[in-house]
GROMACS .gro file of C-alpha atoms in nm:
model
  207
    1MET     CA    1   1.236   1.813   0.790
    2PRO     CA    2   1.034   2.058   0.575
    3GLY     CA    3   1.107   2.026   0.206
    4GLN     CA    4   1.229   1.668   0.236
    5GLY     CA    5   0.911   1.489   0.138
    6PHE     CA    6   0.913   1.177  -0.078
    7PHE     CA    7   0.660   1.097  -0.348
    8ILE     CA    8   0.569   0.728  -0.406
    9THR     CA    9   0.320   0.606  -0.665
   10LEU     CA   10   0.173   0.261  -0.729
   11GLU     CA   11   0.084   0.149  -1.081
   12GLY     CA   12  -0.046  -0.162  -1.253
   13GLY     CA   13  -0.347  -0.313  -1.422
   14GLU     CA   14  -0.688  -0.393  -1.279
   15GLY     CA   15  -0.687  -0.645  -0.996
   16ALA     CA   16  -0.318  -0.602  -0.908
   17GLY     CA   17  -0.399  -0.499  -0.552
   18LYS     CA   18  -0.264  -0.146  -0.566
   19SER     CA   19  -0.508   0.001  -0.314
   20THR     CA   20  -0.439  -0.277  -0.061
   21ALA     CA   21  -0.064  -0.248  -0.114
   22ALA     CA   22  -0.068   0.131  -0.084
   23ALA     CA   23  -0.261   0.112   0.244
   24GLY     CA   24  -0.028  -0.159   0.374
   25LEU     CA   25   0.286   0.040   0.291
   26ALA     CA   26   0.142   0.351   0.454
   27GLU     CA   27   0.061   0.152   0.769
   28ALA     CA   28   0.413   0.003   0.780
   29LEU     CA   29   0.579   0.343   0.746
   30ARG     CA   30   0.353   0.502   1.006
   31ALA     CA   31   0.436   0.220   1.247
   32GLU     CA   32   0.800   0.326   1.210
   33GLY     CA   33   0.709   0.681   1.309
   34GLN     CA   34   0.706   0.834   0.963
   35VAL     CA   35   0.446   1.088   0.854
   36VAL     CA   36   0.253   0.955   0.554
   37LEU     CA   37  -0.026   1.086   0.334
   38LEU     CA   38  -0.219   0.815   0.149
   39THR     CA   39  -0.416   0.934  -0.152
   40ARG     CA   40  -0.543   0.815  -0.490
   41GLU     CA   41  -0.607   0.909  -0.850
   42PRO     CA   42  -0.831   1.012  -0.996
   43GLY     CA   43  -0.933   1.173  -0.672
   44GLY     CA   44  -0.776   1.317  -0.361
   45THR     CA   45  -0.971   1.645  -0.357
   46LYS     CA   46  -1.342   1.722  -0.367
   47GLY     CA   47  -1.320   1.840  -0.727
   48ALA     CA   48  -1.103   1.548  -0.837
   49GLU     CA   49  -1.339   1.298  -0.675
   50ALA     CA   50  -1.628   1.453  -0.871
   51ILE     CA   51  -1.427   1.406  -1.191
   52ARG     CA   52  -1.352   1.048  -1.087
   53ALA     CA   53  -1.725   0.977  -1.072
   54LEU     CA   54  -1.757   1.088  -1.434
   55LEU     CA   55  -1.457   0.884  -1.546
   56MET     CA   56  -1.565   0.564  -1.373
   57ASN     CA   57  -1.923   0.579  -1.501
   58GLN     CA   58  -1.933   0.346  -1.801
   59GLU     CA   59  -2.288   0.462  -1.879
   60LEU     CA   60  -2.144   0.800  -1.983
   61PRO     CA   61  -1.969   0.781  -2.324
   62LEU     CA   62  -1.637   0.969  -2.324
   63ASP     CA   63  -1.388   1.002  -2.608
   64PRO     CA   64  -1.035   0.882  -2.510
   65LEU     CA   65  -0.894   1.234  -2.542
   66ALA     CA   66  -1.177   1.366  -2.325
   67GLN     CA   67  -1.089   1.100  -2.066
   68THR     CA   68  -0.726   1.208  -2.082
   69MET     CA   69  -0.810   1.573  -2.025
   70LEU     CA   70  -1.038   1.486  -1.734
   71HIS     CA   71  -0.764   1.278  -1.572
   72PHE     CA   72  -0.523   1.569  -1.595
   73ALA     CA   73  -0.778   1.822  -1.472
   74ALA     CA   74  -0.827   1.607  -1.163
   75ARG     CA   75  -0.451   1.550  -1.133
   76ILE     CA   76  -0.353   1.916  -1.141
   77ASP     CA   77  -0.608   2.000  -0.871
   78HIS     CA   78  -0.482   1.706  -0.664
   79VAL     CA   79  -0.115   1.802  -0.708
   80ASN     CA   80  -0.163   2.170  -0.630
   81ARG     CA   81  -0.402   2.132  -0.339
   82VAL     CA   82  -0.274   1.814  -0.171
   83ILE     CA   83   0.044   1.650  -0.300
   84ARG     CA   84   0.278   1.946  -0.343
   85PRO     CA   85   0.187   2.107  -0.006
   86ALA     CA   86   0.237   1.773   0.173
   87LEU     CA   87   0.578   1.723   0.015
   88ALA     CA   88   0.675   2.076   0.116
   89ARG     CA   89   0.594   1.980   0.477
   90GLY     CA   90   0.829   1.682   0.455
   91VAL     CA   91   0.555   1.418   0.430
   92ILE     CA   92   0.588   1.085   0.249
   93VAL     CA   93   0.307   1.085  -0.008
   94ILE     CA   94   0.178   0.750  -0.135
   95CYS     CA   95  -0.056   0.774  -0.433
   96ASP     CA   96  -0.260   0.488  -0.578
   97ARG     CA   97  -0.207   0.561  -0.952
   98PHE     CA   98  -0.061   0.872  -1.113
   99HIS     CA   99   0.031   0.989  -1.463
  100ASP     CA  100   0.182   0.653  -1.571
  101SER     CA  101  -0.169   0.508  -1.561
  102THR     CA  102  -0.289   0.774  -1.803
  103MET     CA  103  -0.004   0.695  -2.040
  104ALA     CA  104  -0.071   0.319  -2.015
  105TYR     CA  105  -0.451   0.333  -2.039
  106GLN     CA  106  -0.516   0.627  -2.269
  107ALA     CA  107  -0.205   0.615  -2.491
  108TYR     CA  108  -0.116   0.246  -2.511
  109GLY     CA  109  -0.468   0.122  -2.443
  110GLN     CA  110  -0.684   0.371  -2.632
  111GLY     CA  111  -0.451   0.530  -2.885
  112VAL     CA  112  -0.417   0.889  -2.761
  113PRO     CA  113  -0.078   1.017  -2.892
  114GLN     CA  114   0.196   0.958  -2.638
  115ALA     CA  115   0.347   1.298  -2.713
  116ASP     CA  116   0.024   1.471  -2.610
  117ILE     CA  117   0.018   1.293  -2.276
  118ALA     CA  118   0.390   1.357  -2.225
  119ALA     CA  119   0.323   1.730  -2.274
  120LEU     CA  120   0.049   1.721  -2.011
  121ILE     CA  121   0.283   1.540  -1.771
  122GLN     CA  122   0.533   1.823  -1.816
  123LEU     CA  123   0.256   2.076  -1.752
  124THR     CA  124   0.170   1.904  -1.424
  125GLY     CA  125   0.524   1.978  -1.313
  126ILE     CA  126   0.588   1.692  -1.070
  127MET     CA  127   0.749   1.349  -1.094
  128PRO     CA  128   0.733   1.063  -0.841
  129ASN     CA  129   1.056   0.981  -0.660
  130LEU     CA  130   0.972   0.609  -0.674
  131THR     CA  131   0.706   0.417  -0.862
  132PHE     CA  132   0.606   0.060  -0.780
  133LEU     CA  133   0.471  -0.135  -1.076
  134LEU     CA  134   0.263  -0.424  -0.944
  135GLN     CA  135   0.259  -0.701  -1.203
  136LEU     CA  136   0.006  -0.983  -1.208
  137HIS     CA  137  -0.064  -1.258  -1.462
  138GLU     CA  138  -0.375  -1.177  -1.664
  139ASN     CA  139  -0.562  -1.492  -1.554
  140GLU     CA  140  -0.506  -1.413  -1.188
  141ALA     CA  141  -0.617  -1.054  -1.248
  142LYS     CA  142  -0.939  -1.181  -1.407
  143ASN     CA  143  -1.006  -1.408  -1.110
  144ARG     CA  144  -0.955  -1.124  -0.864
  145LEU     CA  145  -1.187  -0.893  -1.057
  146ALA     CA  146  -1.453  -1.163  -1.077
  147ALA     CA  147  -1.437  -1.205  -0.698
  148ARG     CA  148  -1.507  -0.838  -0.633
  149ALA     CA  149  -1.851  -0.764  -0.494
  150SER     CA  150  -1.880  -0.424  -0.664
  151GLY     CA  151  -1.979  -0.373  -1.027
  152THR     CA  152  -1.733  -0.299  -1.302
  153ASP     CA  153  -1.627   0.055  -1.391
  154ARG     CA  154  -1.540   0.200  -1.733
  155TYR     CA  155  -1.195   0.042  -1.747
  156GLU     CA  156  -1.269  -0.291  -1.582
  157ALA     CA  157  -1.530  -0.347  -1.855
  158MET     CA  158  -1.271  -0.322  -2.137
  159ASP     CA  159  -1.177  -0.628  -2.344
  160ALA     CA  160  -0.870  -0.854  -2.321
  161ALA     CA  161  -0.691  -0.682  -2.610
  162PHE     CA  162  -0.716  -0.348  -2.430
  163PHE     CA  163  -0.565  -0.493  -2.113
  164ALA     CA  164  -0.284  -0.657  -2.312
  165ARG     CA  165  -0.194  -0.315  -2.454
  166VAL     CA  166  -0.209  -0.160  -2.107
  167ARG     CA  167   0.022  -0.428  -1.964
  168GLU     CA  168   0.272  -0.369  -2.242
  169GLY     CA  169   0.240   0.003  -2.186
  170PHE     CA  170   0.329  -0.023  -1.819
  171ALA     CA  171   0.619  -0.255  -1.901
  172ALA     CA  172   0.751  -0.014  -2.166
  173ILE     CA  173   0.725   0.285  -1.932
  174ALA     CA  174   0.913   0.095  -1.659
  175ARG     CA  175   1.185  -0.015  -1.902
  176ALA     CA  176   1.235   0.345  -2.010
  177GLU     CA  177   1.280   0.471  -1.651
  178PRO     CA  178   1.448   0.194  -1.450
  179GLU     CA  179   1.586   0.443  -1.200
  180ARG     CA  180   1.233   0.544  -1.098
  181PHE     CA  181   1.053   0.210  -1.119
  182ALA     CA  182   1.062  -0.093  -0.890
  183VAL     CA  183   0.872  -0.388  -1.038
  184ILE     CA  184   0.689  -0.595  -0.775
  185ASN     CA  185   0.531  -0.939  -0.812
  186ALA     CA  186   0.170  -0.886  -0.706
  187SER     CA  187   0.079  -1.257  -0.685
  188PRO     CA  188   0.175  -1.328  -0.321
  189ALA     CA  189  -0.033  -1.239  -0.015
  190PRO     CA  190  -0.067  -0.865   0.053
  191ALA     CA  191   0.174  -0.876   0.346
  192VAL     CA  192   0.443  -1.025   0.122
  193VAL     CA  193   0.383  -0.762  -0.145
  194VAL     CA  194   0.411  -0.484   0.114
  195ALA     CA  195   0.733  -0.635   0.253
  196SER     CA  196   0.881  -0.639  -0.098
  197MET     CA  197   0.788  -0.275  -0.145
  198ARG     CA  198   0.931  -0.179   0.194
  199GLN     CA  199   1.259  -0.353   0.109
  200ALA     CA  200   1.277  -0.179  -0.229
  201LEU     CA  201   1.210   0.159  -0.065
  202ARG     CA  202   1.500   0.109   0.174
  203ALA     CA  203   1.729  -0.003  -0.107
  204ARG     CA  204   1.631   0.279  -0.346
  205ALA     CA  205   1.592   0.569  -0.107
  206GLY     CA  206   1.735   0.467   0.229
  207ARG     CA  207   1.396   0.524   0.392
   0.00000   0.00000   0.00000
């Protein structure tokens, strides 16, 4: 039914398997006959993907506040061109990362004032209906990243102290909004992670 869309986001640190889990959840919902849009951040539009290339390029020095502003520039284009119209059509939107990642990485991880990012979140004007936080032990995350064939990006190249702050940031955000967050153990096989997410979606939203 138009206007009855549902906005799901996936969050977590590097190596947690968010992209795989997002794709698996989308596939499961489509198999049930539901209309799903799978997207990602930064990205989702031509302009946002161009900004993503800048953000992921560790050869290009960027101040943390500059990174924050680029994330939100990409996000607003993504929201206005893709996410909001899909929700208005009654689509289930699944997004790999959203504004919680900016708060965790740029505020908790890099020291940008939380109040500044909170103001930008308000300016964006949209909140997920349900956010899955995929949690993974740091050693397992390191092993998964090491097994990747591709090179590291700006954030994957950060040190252990940075990732510890990011993990605490995600945990703090989830504690502050328990009605929006469902915390998922990301250690099991992808199919198990997707099944846990599907169960949580039914329990939280009846979908």
